[in-house]
Structures are given as structure tokens and as C-alpha cells.
Coordinates of C-alpha atoms and ligand atoms in Angstrom, one line a residue:
Chain A
M1 CA -64.4 34.5 -13.7
K2 CA -67.5 32.9 -12.4
L3 CA -68.5 29.3 -13.2
R4 CA -71.7 30.6 -14.9
T5 CA -69.5 32.8 -17.2
W6 CA -67.3 29.8 -18.0
K7 CA -70.4 27.8 -18.8
S8 CA -71.6 30.4 -21.3
F9 CA -68.1 30.6 -22.8
F10 CA -68.1 26.8 -23.4
K11 CA -71.7 26.9 -24.8
Q12 CA -70.7 29.7 -27.2
G13 CA -67.5 28.0 -28.1
F14 CA -69.1 24.7 -28.9
K15 CA -71.9 26.4 -30.8
N16 CA -69.3 28.2 -32.9
A17 CA -67.1 25.1 -33.4
F18 CA -70.0 23.1 -34.9
G19 CA -72.0 26.0 -36.3
N20 CA -70.3 26.5 -39.6
K21 CA -70.2 22.9 -40.8
T22 CA -68.0 23.1 -43.8
M23 CA -65.2 25.1 -42.2
S24 CA -65.3 23.1 -39.0
V25 CA -65.1 19.8 -40.9
A26 CA -62.2 21.2 -43.0
S27 CA -60.4 22.2 -39.8
I28 CA -61.0 18.9 -38.0
V29 CA -60.0 16.9 -41.0
A30 CA -56.8 19.0 -41.4
I31 CA -55.8 18.4 -37.8
A32 CA -56.7 14.7 -37.9
A33 CA -54.7 14.2 -41.0
A34 CA -51.6 16.0 -39.6
L35 CA -51.9 14.0 -36.5
C36 CA -52.2 10.7 -38.4
V37 CA -49.0 11.4 -40.2
L38 CA -47.4 12.4 -36.9
G39 CA -48.7 9.1 -35.4
V40 CA -47.2 7.0 -38.2
V41 CA -43.9 8.8 -37.8
M42 CA -44.0 8.3 -34.1
L43 CA -44.8 4.6 -34.3
I44 CA -42.0 4.0 -36.8
V45 CA -39.4 5.9 -34.7
L46 CA -40.6 4.3 -31.4
N47 CA -40.3 0.8 -32.9
L48 CA -36.9 1.5 -34.6
N49 CA -35.6 2.7 -31.2
Y50 CA -36.9 -0.4 -29.6
L51 CA -35.4 -2.6 -32.3
M52 CA -32.1 -0.7 -31.9
D53 CA -32.1 -1.2 -28.2
D54 CA -32.8 -4.9 -28.8
L55 CA -29.9 -5.2 -31.3
E56 CA -27.6 -3.3 -29.0
A57 CA -28.3 -5.8 -26.3
K58 CA -27.5 -8.5 -28.8
S59 CA -24.3 -6.9 -30.3
E60 CA -21.5 -9.3 -30.2
V61 CA -18.1 -10.1 -31.8
T62 CA -17.0 -13.6 -32.3
V63 CA -13.2 -14.2 -32.1
F64 CA -11.9 -17.6 -33.4
L65 CA -8.6 -18.8 -32.1
D66 CA -5.8 -20.7 -33.8
K67 CA -6.0 -24.4 -33.6
D68 CA -2.9 -24.9 -31.5
V69 CA -3.7 -22.2 -28.9
S70 CA -2.7 -23.2 -25.4
Y71 CA -4.7 -23.0 -22.2
S72 CA -2.6 -20.2 -20.8
D73 CA -2.9 -18.2 -24.0
I74 CA -6.6 -18.5 -23.9
K75 CA -6.6 -17.2 -20.3
A76 CA -4.3 -14.3 -21.3
I77 CA -6.5 -13.3 -24.3
E78 CA -9.6 -13.5 -22.2
S79 CA -8.3 -11.2 -19.4
K80 CA -6.9 -8.8 -22.0
M81 CA -10.3 -8.5 -23.8
E82 CA -12.2 -8.1 -20.6
K83 CA -10.4 -4.8 -20.0
W84 CA -11.4 -3.2 -23.3
D85 CA -13.9 -0.3 -23.4
G86 CA -17.4 -1.3 -24.4
V87 CA -17.0 -4.9 -23.5
R88 CA -19.9 -6.2 -21.5
E89 CA -18.9 -9.8 -21.2
V90 CA -16.5 -12.3 -22.6
E91 CA -17.7 -15.9 -23.0
F92 CA -15.3 -18.7 -23.9
V93 CA -16.7 -21.3 -26.3
S94 CA -14.6 -24.4 -26.4
K95 CA -14.4 -26.3 -29.7
S96 CA -16.4 -29.2 -28.1
S97 CA -19.2 -27.0 -27.0
A98 CA -19.2 -25.3 -30.4
L99 CA -19.6 -28.7 -32.0
A100 CA -22.4 -29.5 -29.5
K101 CA -24.1 -26.2 -30.5
W102 CA -23.8 -27.0 -34.2
R103 CA -25.3 -30.4 -33.6
E104 CA -28.2 -28.8 -31.9
E105 CA -28.8 -26.5 -34.8
L106 CA -28.7 -29.3 -37.3
D107 CA -31.4 -31.1 -35.3
D108 CA -32.4 -34.3 -37.1
K109 CA -29.4 -34.1 -39.4
A110 CA -27.0 -34.1 -36.4
Y111 CA -25.7 -37.5 -37.6
L112 CA -23.7 -35.6 -40.2
L113 CA -21.3 -34.6 -37.5
D114 CA -20.8 -38.1 -36.2
G115 CA -17.1 -39.0 -36.0
Y116 CA -15.8 -35.5 -35.6
D117 CA -15.5 -35.6 -31.8
G118 CA -12.4 -35.2 -29.8
D119 CA -9.2 -34.8 -31.8
K120 CA -11.0 -34.9 -35.1
N121 CA -13.1 -31.8 -34.2
P122 CA -12.4 -29.3 -37.0
L123 CA -13.8 -26.3 -35.1
P124 CA -11.6 -23.8 -33.4
H125 CA -12.0 -22.5 -29.8
S126 CA -13.7 -19.1 -29.8
F127 CA -14.7 -16.1 -27.7
I128 CA -18.1 -14.4 -27.9
I129 CA -17.6 -10.7 -26.8
G130 CA -20.8 -9.0 -25.6
I131 CA -20.8 -5.3 -26.6
E132 CA -22.3 -2.5 -24.6
K133 CA -23.1 -0.3 -27.6
P134 CA -22.9 -0.9 -31.4
E135 CA -20.4 2.0 -31.8
Y136 CA -17.8 -0.1 -30.0
T137 CA -18.2 -3.1 -32.3
E138 CA -15.7 -2.1 -35.0
D139 CA -13.1 -0.9 -32.6
I140 CA -13.2 -4.1 -30.5
A141 CA -13.2 -6.3 -33.6
S142 CA -10.1 -4.6 -35.0
K143 CA -8.3 -4.8 -31.7
A144 CA -9.2 -8.5 -31.5
K145 CA -7.7 -9.1 -34.9
L146 CA -4.3 -7.8 -33.8
L147 CA -4.1 -10.2 -30.9
P148 CA -1.7 -13.2 -31.3
Q149 CA -3.3 -16.6 -31.7
V150 CA -6.4 -15.1 -33.3
M151 CA -7.5 -16.7 -36.5
K152 CA -10.6 -14.8 -37.5
V153 CA -13.0 -12.2 -36.2
N154 CA -16.7 -12.1 -37.0
Y155 CA -19.2 -9.3 -36.3
S156 CA -22.2 -7.7 -37.8
K157 CA -21.9 -4.0 -37.7
E158 CA -24.1 -3.0 -40.7
V159 CA -27.5 -3.8 -39.2
A160 CA -27.2 -1.7 -36.1
E161 CA -25.5 1.2 -37.9
S162 CA -28.0 1.3 -40.7
I163 CA -30.9 1.2 -38.3
G164 CA -29.4 4.1 -36.5
K165 CA -29.2 6.0 -39.8
V166 CA -32.8 5.2 -40.6
V167 CA -34.1 6.3 -37.3
H168 CA -32.2 9.6 -37.7
S169 CA -33.7 10.3 -41.2
V170 CA -37.2 9.1 -40.2
R171 CA -37.1 11.6 -37.3
L172 CA -35.8 14.4 -39.5
V173 CA -38.2 13.9 -42.4
G174 CA -41.1 13.1 -40.0
A175 CA -40.5 16.2 -38.0
A176 CA -40.4 18.4 -41.1
V177 CA -43.6 16.8 -42.5
V178 CA -45.4 17.1 -39.1
I179 CA -44.4 20.8 -38.7
I180 CA -45.6 21.6 -42.1
L181 CA -48.9 19.8 -41.6
A182 CA -49.3 21.4 -38.2
I183 CA -48.8 24.9 -39.7
I184 CA -51.4 24.1 -42.4
A185 CA -53.8 22.9 -39.8
A186 CA -53.3 26.0 -37.7
I187 CA -53.9 28.2 -40.7
I188 CA -57.1 26.4 -41.5
I189 CA -58.3 26.6 -37.9
H190 CA -57.2 30.3 -37.9
N191 CA -59.4 30.9 -41.0
T192 CA -62.4 29.0 -39.5
V193 CA -62.3 30.9 -36.3
R194 CA -61.8 34.1 -38.2
L195 CA -65.1 33.5 -40.0
T196 CA -66.8 33.2 -36.7
V197 CA -65.0 36.3 -35.4
Y198 CA -66.0 38.1 -38.6
S199 CA -69.7 37.1 -38.3
R200 CA -69.7 38.2 -34.7
R201 CA -67.6 41.4 -35.2
R202 CA -70.6 43.6 -34.4
E203 CA -71.2 41.7 -31.2
I204 CA -67.5 42.0 -30.3
N205 CA -67.6 45.7 -31.0
I206 CA -70.7 46.2 -28.8
M207 CA -69.1 44.1 -26.0
K208 CA -66.1 46.3 -26.1
Y209 CA -68.1 49.4 -25.7
I210 CA -70.2 48.2 -22.9
G211 CA -67.1 47.2 -20.9
A212 CA -66.3 43.6 -21.6
T213 CA -62.7 42.6 -20.9
D214 CA -60.5 41.2 -23.7
W215 CA -60.4 37.8 -22.1
Y216 CA -64.2 37.8 -21.7
I217 CA -64.4 38.3 -25.5
R218 CA -61.5 36.0 -26.3
W219 CA -62.4 32.8 -24.4
P220 CA -65.3 31.6 -26.5
F221 CA -63.1 31.7 -29.6
I222 CA -60.3 29.9 -27.8
I223 CA -62.7 27.3 -26.7
E224 CA -63.9 27.0 -30.3
G225 CA -60.3 26.4 -31.5
F226 CA -59.7 24.0 -28.6
T227 CA -62.9 22.1 -29.5
I228 CA -61.8 21.7 -33.1
G229 CA -58.3 20.7 -32.0
I230 CA -59.4 18.1 -29.6
T231 CA -62.0 16.7 -32.0
G232 CA -59.3 16.3 -34.6
S233 CA -57.0 14.6 -32.0
L234 CA -59.7 12.1 -31.0
I235 CA -60.5 11.2 -34.6
A236 CA -56.8 10.7 -35.3
I237 CA -56.5 8.4 -32.2
A238 CA -59.5 6.5 -33.4
I239 CA -57.8 6.0 -36.8
I240 CA -54.2 5.3 -35.7
T241 CA -54.9 2.9 -32.8
P242 CA -56.9 0.2 -34.7
L243 CA -54.5 0.6 -37.6
Y244 CA -51.5 -0.2 -35.4
Q245 CA -53.4 -3.1 -33.8
Y246 CA -54.1 -4.4 -37.3
V247 CA -50.5 -4.3 -38.2
L248 CA -49.6 -6.0 -35.0
N249 CA -52.1 -8.8 -35.6
K250 CA -50.9 -9.2 -39.2
L251 CA -47.3 -9.5 -38.1
A252 CA -48.2 -11.9 -35.3
G253 CA -49.9 -14.2 -37.9
Q254 CA -46.7 -14.0 -40.0
H255 CA -44.6 -14.8 -36.9
L256 CA -46.4 -18.0 -36.4
A257 CA -46.0 -19.0 -40.0
E258 CA -42.3 -18.1 -40.1
G259 CA -41.0 -18.7 -36.6
F260 CA -37.6 -17.1 -37.2
F261 CA -39.0 -13.7 -37.9
V262 CA -40.1 -13.3 -34.3
N263 CA -36.7 -12.1 -33.0
I264 CA -36.1 -9.5 -35.7
F265 CA -39.5 -7.9 -36.4
R266 CA -41.1 -7.8 -33.0
L267 CA -43.1 -4.5 -32.7
L268 CA -44.0 -2.7 -29.4
P269 CA -47.3 -3.8 -28.1
L270 CA -50.1 -1.2 -28.3
G271 CA -50.1 -0.7 -24.5
D272 CA -46.5 0.6 -24.7
V273 CA -47.2 3.3 -27.3
I274 CA -50.8 4.3 -26.6
Y275 CA -50.0 6.8 -23.9
N276 CA -47.3 8.5 -25.9
I277 CA -49.7 8.8 -28.8
L278 CA -52.5 10.1 -26.7
F279 CA -50.3 12.6 -25.0
V280 CA -48.7 14.0 -28.1
F281 CA -51.9 14.0 -30.1
I282 CA -53.9 15.9 -27.5
L283 CA -51.1 18.3 -26.9
V284 CA -50.5 19.1 -30.5
G285 CA -54.2 19.2 -31.4
V286 CA -55.1 21.5 -28.6
S287 CA -52.2 23.8 -29.1
V288 CA -52.7 24.1 -32.8
G289 CA -56.4 24.8 -32.2
V290 CA -55.8 27.4 -29.5
I291 CA -52.9 29.2 -31.3
G292 CA -55.0 29.2 -34.5
S293 CA -58.0 30.8 -32.8
G294 CA -55.9 33.1 -30.7
M295 CA -54.4 34.7 -33.8
S296 CA -57.9 35.2 -35.3
I297 CA -59.3 37.3 -32.5
R298 CA -56.3 39.6 -32.0
K299 CA -57.1 42.2 -34.6
H300 CA -60.7 42.7 -33.5
L301 CA -59.8 43.4 -29.9
K302 CA -57.9 46.5 -30.8
V303 CA -60.7 49.0 -30.3
Chain B
M1 CA -66.3 65.3 -13.3
I2 CA -65.5 65.4 -17.0
E3 CA -62.9 67.9 -18.3
F4 CA -61.7 68.6 -21.8
R5 CA -58.5 70.7 -22.0
D6 CA -57.6 72.1 -25.4
V7 CA -58.6 69.0 -27.1
E8 CA -57.9 68.8 -30.8
K9 CA -58.9 65.9 -33.1
V10 CA -57.5 65.6 -36.6
Y11 CA -58.6 62.4 -38.4
S12 CA -56.1 60.4 -40.4
N13 CA -57.5 61.8 -43.6
G14 CA -56.6 65.3 -42.4
V15 CA -60.1 66.4 -41.4
K16 CA -60.0 68.6 -38.3
A17 CA -63.1 67.5 -36.5
L18 CA -62.4 69.4 -33.2
S19 CA -60.2 72.3 -32.3
N20 CA -59.3 73.8 -28.9
A21 CA -62.3 72.2 -27.2
S22 CA -62.2 73.1 -23.5
F23 CA -65.1 72.5 -21.1
T24 CA -65.9 71.0 -17.7
I25 CA -69.0 69.0 -16.8
Q26 CA -69.8 68.5 -13.1
N27 CA -71.2 65.3 -11.7
G28 CA -75.0 65.2 -12.1
E29 CA -75.1 67.8 -14.9
F30 CA -77.2 67.5 -18.0
V31 CA -75.5 68.8 -21.1
F32 CA -76.5 69.0 -24.7
F33 CA -74.0 69.1 -27.5
V34 CA -75.7 70.7 -30.5
G35 CA -74.6 71.6 -34.0
E36 CA -75.2 70.7 -37.5
S37 CA -74.3 67.4 -39.0
G38 CA -70.5 67.2 -39.2
A39 CA -70.0 69.8 -36.4
G40 CA -68.0 67.4 -34.3
K41 CA -70.6 66.1 -31.8
S42 CA -69.9 62.4 -32.4
T43 CA -66.2 63.0 -32.3
I44 CA -66.5 64.4 -28.7
I45 CA -68.5 61.3 -27.7
K46 CA -66.0 58.9 -29.3
L47 CA -63.2 60.7 -27.5
L48 CA -65.1 60.3 -24.2
L49 CA -65.5 56.6 -24.9
K50 CA -61.8 56.2 -25.7
E51 CA -62.9 54.9 -29.1
I52 CA -60.5 57.4 -30.6
E53 CA -57.5 59.3 -29.2
P54 CA -57.2 63.1 -29.3
T55 CA -54.5 64.5 -31.5
S56 CA -53.6 66.9 -28.7
G57 CA -55.0 68.0 -25.4
D58 CA -56.2 66.1 -22.3
I59 CA -59.4 64.5 -21.4
I60 CA -59.9 63.8 -17.7
V61 CA -62.8 61.8 -16.3
G62 CA -63.2 61.2 -12.6
G63 CA -59.7 62.5 -12.0
Q64 CA -58.1 60.2 -14.4
S65 CA -56.5 61.2 -17.7
L66 CA -57.8 59.0 -20.5
S67 CA -54.5 59.1 -22.4
D68 CA -52.7 57.7 -19.3
M69 CA -55.2 54.9 -19.0
K70 CA -53.8 51.3 -19.5
R71 CA -55.4 49.1 -22.1
S72 CA -56.5 46.7 -19.3
E73 CA -58.3 49.5 -17.5
I74 CA -60.5 50.6 -20.4
P75 CA -63.2 48.0 -19.9
Y76 CA -63.6 49.0 -16.3
Y77 CA -63.7 52.7 -17.3
R78 CA -66.4 52.0 -19.9
R79 CA -68.5 50.1 -17.3
G80 CA -69.1 53.4 -15.6
L81 CA -70.5 54.9 -18.9
G82 CA -73.9 54.0 -20.2
V83 CA -74.0 54.6 -24.0
V84 CA -76.9 54.9 -26.4
F85 CA -75.6 54.8 -29.9
Q86 CA -77.3 56.5 -32.8
D87 CA -77.6 53.1 -34.6
F88 CA -78.8 51.4 -31.4
R89 CA -76.2 48.5 -31.7
L90 CA -78.5 45.8 -30.4
L91 CA -77.6 42.1 -31.0
S92 CA -80.0 40.8 -33.6
D93 CA -79.7 37.2 -32.6
R94 CA -80.9 37.8 -29.0
N95 CA -84.3 38.9 -27.8
I96 CA -84.9 42.2 -26.0
Y97 CA -84.6 40.7 -22.5
D98 CA -81.3 39.0 -23.4
N99 CA -80.0 42.2 -25.0
V100 CA -80.4 44.0 -21.8
A101 CA -79.2 41.1 -19.6
F102 CA -76.1 40.8 -21.8
A103 CA -74.8 44.1 -20.4
M104 CA -75.1 42.7 -16.9
E105 CA -73.7 39.3 -17.9
I106 CA -70.4 40.7 -19.2
V107 CA -69.8 42.5 -15.9
E108 CA -70.7 39.2 -14.2
A109 CA -73.6 40.6 -12.2
P110 CA -75.2 38.1 -9.8
R111 CA -78.0 36.1 -11.5
K112 CA -80.5 37.2 -9.0
E113 CA -79.6 40.8 -9.7
I114 CA -80.1 40.3 -13.4
R115 CA -83.5 38.7 -12.9
R116 CA -84.5 41.6 -10.8
K117 CA -83.1 44.5 -12.8
V118 CA -83.8 43.6 -16.5
P119 CA -87.6 43.4 -16.1
M120 CA -87.4 46.6 -14.0
L121 CA -85.6 48.5 -16.8
L122 CA -87.8 47.0 -19.5
G123 CA -90.8 48.2 -17.5
M124 CA -89.3 51.6 -17.1
V125 CA -89.0 52.0 -20.9
G126 CA -92.4 50.5 -21.4
L127 CA -91.4 47.3 -23.2
S128 CA -92.3 44.6 -20.6
S129 CA -94.7 43.0 -23.1
K130 CA -92.0 42.7 -25.8
A131 CA -89.3 41.1 -23.8
K132 CA -89.3 38.0 -26.0
C133 CA -89.3 39.9 -29.2
Y134 CA -86.2 40.3 -31.4
P135 CA -84.8 43.7 -32.4
N136 CA -86.0 43.4 -36.0
E137 CA -89.6 42.9 -34.7
L138 CA -89.5 46.3 -33.1
S139 CA -90.0 49.9 -34.4
G140 CA -87.0 52.3 -34.3
G141 CA -88.4 54.0 -31.3
E142 CA -88.8 50.7 -29.4
Q143 CA -85.2 49.7 -30.3
Q144 CA -84.0 53.0 -29.1
R145 CA -85.8 52.4 -25.8
V146 CA -84.1 48.9 -25.5
A147 CA -80.7 50.6 -26.1
L148 CA -81.6 53.1 -23.3
A149 CA -82.6 50.2 -21.0
R150 CA -79.3 48.5 -21.7
A151 CA -77.3 51.7 -21.1
L152 CA -78.9 52.3 -17.8
V153 CA -79.1 48.7 -16.4
N154 CA -75.6 48.8 -14.8
N155 CA -76.3 52.1 -13.0
P156 CA -73.7 54.1 -14.9
S157 CA -72.5 57.4 -13.4
I158 CA -72.5 58.9 -16.8
L159 CA -75.1 58.4 -19.5
I160 CA -73.9 59.3 -23.0
A161 CA -76.4 59.4 -25.9
D162 CA -75.6 60.2 -29.5
E163 CA -78.7 61.6 -31.2
P164 CA -81.0 59.3 -29.3
S165 CA -84.0 61.0 -30.8
G166 CA -82.5 60.8 -34.2
N167 CA -85.3 59.6 -36.5
L168 CA -88.1 59.4 -33.9
D169 CA -91.5 60.9 -34.0
P170 CA -91.9 63.8 -31.4
A171 CA -94.1 61.7 -29.0
T172 CA -91.5 58.9 -28.8
A173 CA -88.7 61.3 -28.5
E174 CA -90.4 62.9 -25.6
E175 CA -90.8 59.6 -23.9
I176 CA -87.2 58.9 -24.2
M177 CA -86.3 62.3 -22.9
E178 CA -88.4 61.6 -19.9
I179 CA -86.6 58.5 -19.1
I180 CA -83.2 60.2 -19.5
E181 CA -84.3 63.1 -17.3
M182 CA -85.4 60.6 -14.7
A183 CA -82.0 59.0 -14.6
N184 CA -80.5 62.5 -14.4
R185 CA -82.7 63.3 -11.4
R186 CA -81.3 60.3 -9.7
G187 CA -77.8 61.7 -10.1
T188 CA -76.6 60.4 -13.4
T189 CA -74.5 62.8 -15.5
V190 CA -76.1 63.1 -18.9
I191 CA -74.3 64.0 -22.1
M192 CA -76.4 64.1 -25.2
A193 CA -75.5 65.0 -28.8
T194 CA -78.5 66.1 -30.9
H195 CA -79.7 68.4 -33.6
A196 CA -83.3 68.2 -32.5
K197 CA -84.2 71.9 -31.8
D198 CA -87.5 71.2 -30.1
I199 CA -86.1 69.0 -27.5
V200 CA -83.2 71.3 -26.6
D201 CA -85.4 74.3 -26.4
S202 CA -88.0 72.6 -24.2
M203 CA -85.5 71.1 -21.7
E204 CA -83.8 74.3 -20.6
K205 CA -80.4 72.6 -19.8
R206 CA -76.8 73.5 -20.4
V207 CA -76.1 73.7 -24.2
I208 CA -72.7 73.6 -25.8
T209 CA -72.9 74.6 -29.5
L210 CA -70.4 73.3 -32.0
K211 CA -69.7 74.7 -35.4
N212 CA -67.1 73.1 -37.7
G213 CA -65.3 71.6 -34.7
V214 CA -65.2 74.7 -32.7
I215 CA -67.2 75.4 -29.5
V216 CA -69.0 78.7 -30.3
R217 CA -71.4 78.8 -27.4
D218 CA -71.7 77.3 -23.9
E219 CA -74.8 78.4 -22.0
E220 CA -76.7 77.4 -18.9
K221 CA -80.4 76.9 -19.7
G222 CA -79.5 77.5 -23.3
G223 CA -81.4 77.0 -26.5
Y224 CA -80.7 75.8 -30.0
F225 CA -79.3 78.6 -32.1
N226 CA -79.1 78.5 -35.8
E227 CA -76.0 80.4 -36.7
A228 CA -76.8 82.3 -39.8
Ligands
LIG1 N1 -63.5 58.2 -38.8 C1 -63.4 59.4 -39.5 N2 -62.4 59.6 -40.4 C2 -62.4 60.8 -41.0 N3 -63.2 61.8 -40.8 C3 -64.2 61.7 -39.9 C4 -64.3 60.5 -39.2 N4 -65.4 60.6 -38.4 C5 -65.8 61.9 -38.6 N5 -65.1 62.5 -39.5 C6 -65.3 63.9 -39.9 O1 -65.2 64.7 -38.8 C7 -66.1 65.8 -38.8 C8 -67.0 65.7 -37.6 O2 -67.8 64.5 -37.6 P1 -68.7 64.1 -36.4 O3 -68.0 64.3 -35.1 O4 -69.2 62.7 -36.7 O5 -69.9 65.1 -36.6 P2 -71.4 65.1 -36.0 O6 -71.5 63.9 -35.1 O7 -71.5 66.4 -35.3 O8 -72.3 65.0 -37.2 C9 -66.9 65.6 -40.1 O9 -66.4 66.4 -41.1 C10 -66.7 64.1 -40.5 O10 -66.8 64.0 -41.9
LIG2 MG1 -72.9 62.3 -35.2

């Protein structure tokens, strides 16, 4: 179709989209609301995934050895563990370096450990096993327990596992809520465009009888739905983006106050999520708008 | 060429509006369909527009059977027909000029062509001075002339008019007939449904008379007969 025809389609579509104020506002609010919920779900899932990746990178099992373990036993244990599935690296921590680490952690109270050097060192030798994926943790820990000369095995499986479960249910519930909201938004848009179609049914009928093609009649209504959809998307982006920035700032303030938080609750920066959000919002907004309006016009074209 | 072969139309409510209608109209002919209200005139026009489908029989226009026509071909078929509806069917939110231009816009006629032809057609129907008026500011006769201008603006090969002189005073009706006859002289096939006796009698054209959905008379240079 000609450029001029497209211009008239867009003019008509925009005019319709903003012509009936009440219905248009209702549709735009419905889309924006659905997308805001989608945005919150997306941000939670993205951040939990990020946190899980982070924890995966940090997954480790600590294996404490018997006091009287010999140098050759240590070597044997190390080479055995290195061959296990899911083991990323095996780091030996001698009892003296363990003591030094402890001293570091105690900082200005390090004097408490004075006199425990050398033979008086109460700490055992240990291995820190770096794990590829949290799924392997339990398996590796139980295998380590069965090794001779092993005194104790420490690992934290619960955190990673429960985050995995949370991500799963957030995704599920989120998807359900978003689908329901999207359907409601599509129905509202459908009704809005149907009102326009209804008020222009005479015109549509006349167009049909003087030889307008279906697409010639359809386009302005699709553009109306598209306009409503994209307006809703932009409003949702304008709400979600500053909201996330606000949460980031708030947490950053807390991080400064309570330094240790930093490692656990670090959120993805806005720059890392903004493109995902933009893409999904516009895609969902536009398709809901176009599908909603496409359904409204169908009936009236059958003449 | 337009051909009806044993066309029958029974509406969904069981009313038989047309039975065994067969006739042929050559290119460039001028044909009146006459008959009392309810005789089946509009039914023939709706069938021709493919607004409704025949219950049985064939309708062939320009060598193509309407029942074989694909949905996507219908708009292009209708572009070859100029139609004047009994109720005018003008767009109330557009002025007269835009109403006529609209018919050219939907077929994506070049803008230059639109600017040339719309004033020409409005001049032909004597409404140049009212181009900026809206339909509700015009009399019935004037609206009828706008509808006629719109029907003719795309140079249709067939002009179809359903009671175009319906509620018009004799003078206006005569004006409209003159314009239609002019189009016919330039080669446009004209099909007109009417129950205006004066017009039919004065024009001396082919007349097909319908009664209760049956063609009872088909005469060259016919007149309007009232079946007793
Ligand atoms: N859509 C319809 N549904 C049912 N019956 C109809 C319909 N249109 C017309 N009819 C009936 O068909 C008959 C012929 O109608 P029509 O073709 O409109 O006659 P005319 O135009 O000659 O007055 C009439 O009895 C009319 O009531
Ligand atoms: Mg009629």
C-alpha cells in the first residue's frame, strides 16, 4: 500500500485510540498494570538467577582431616578428590595457614591466639573443595566423609537449594499471574476497539461495498490496538525503571551501613536488566494490543 | 455482460424473494427492474453486489461466476460496480468533497487524479458550491446526487442504482436520470430498480418487471405496467 495510505491509517488509528477517553484510559491502565506485575516478576527472577549463579560459583565443601594425618595421606586424599565429578578445584589449607586466617578474621583480638603456634596449634589440616554446581555438593560431601583420615565435613547446601526452589515457584506463579493479566488486558483492549468498530460499522459497511480490501479496513483498528499497547508499555517502563533504581539506591545505602550484606544481597544494576524489560514490555504490550483489536474487527469484515 | 441463470433466493426466514430468474444484460445496456415494493428488486441488486448468495442458480458477471469468486477477489470485483443505495450511505462525519474522494482513496488512486476528478464529478451533479457541506446540511435530492457522484468517480463499468429517485420531487429525479443517462451514453451499463412509473415510461429503455419474485415481463423499450 502507498505511503499516503499508511499515513491515513496511522492518523485514523491514533484518532481512535485517543478518541474515546474513558475506554482508552481503561485499556492503557490495564496493559500498564499487567506489565508492571510482569516487570516485578522478571526482576525477581533475574536477580535470583544472578544470586544463584553467584552462589554456584561460591559452592564449596570443607573437609577437615585427622590430627595425625601424614603428608602422603594428604597427597593421596587430594588426588582422589580431584577426580570426583563436579569438583572444580581442591585447595589444601594447612593448619598453620588456617590459624593465620583465623587471626586475620579476629583482627584486633588476634592476641587471643597467641601461644597456639606450632605444635600447640589446635586446628586440623583441611581441604576446601570448589564445586561446579550446587547439585554435586551433597554427593561430594558424603563421599568425602567416607574417606579414611577425614574427621569432619562441612558444607552449606540449603541456601543454594532453597533459592533454586524459590526461583522455580516465582517463575511459575509469576507466569500464571502475568498470563491472566495479559488476557484481561487483551479483553479490555478488545472491548475498546470493538466500541470504535461499532461506532464506525456504517463506514466499514460502506467501505466494503465500494471495494475496500479487508486489510484496508483492518489496519486503522490494528494501529489503534498497537497504540494503546505501546502507550501502556511505555507507562509501565516509566513506573518500573525508577522503582528498581530506588530499590537499588536503598540497598546500596544499607550496604554501606552493614558492610557484610554486600556479598549476599547484591542486585543486578539497572543497565543489565533494562534491555530485557524494554524488549519484553514492548513485545507483550504490542501483541496484546494487536491481538485484542484484531479480534474486534473480524466479525464486521464478513460482508 | 451480466447473466442470471435460474437464480433462486430464499431468505433464512423462509421468504422466497426470487424464483427462476434468468436474464442477460449486455455491456452498455440500460435496464430497469420494476415492480411493487417487495417484488424482489433489491434482492437482485444485493445478489449482484455479492452481498447475499443465491440459494440456487448462477450469476455470471464479465465471464466470472460470483459463487466461484474468492473472498479476496470480492473488493476488486466491487470496484468495477458503482452503486447508488436507496439510503445514500454517505459518511456523516465527512464533507461532500471527502465523501466522493473517499471512494478514490480506498482504491489508492493517485492524489493528482483525486484532485482532478472529485471537483469534476461534483460539478457534473451540480454541487460544486456545496463541496464543504456535510451530508446532514443537504436535501435528500442533493445527498442522492453526492451518492451518484461517488458511484461514478471510479469510472465503473456497471452502475447499479436502487430506487435512486425514491423520495425525490419530479424535477430532481429528472436531473438524476439525466446524469445516469449521460454515463450510459459513455458506455456504462446501467441497472436501476425503481417503482417510479413516470421515469420508466419516459425513458423508453429495457424493462424487466417482477412480481412476487418472478420475472413476469422483459421488454425492450418497455413501460411500467400495473398488473391488475
Ligand atoms: N434480509 C431479508 N430477510 C428476510 N426477508 C427479506 C430480506 N430482504 C428482503 N426480504 C423479503 O424478500 C422479499 C423481496 O424483498 P426486496 O428484494 O427487498 O423487494 P423490493 O426491493 O422489490 O421492494 C420481500 O418479501 C422482503 O420482505
Ligand atoms: Mg427495495
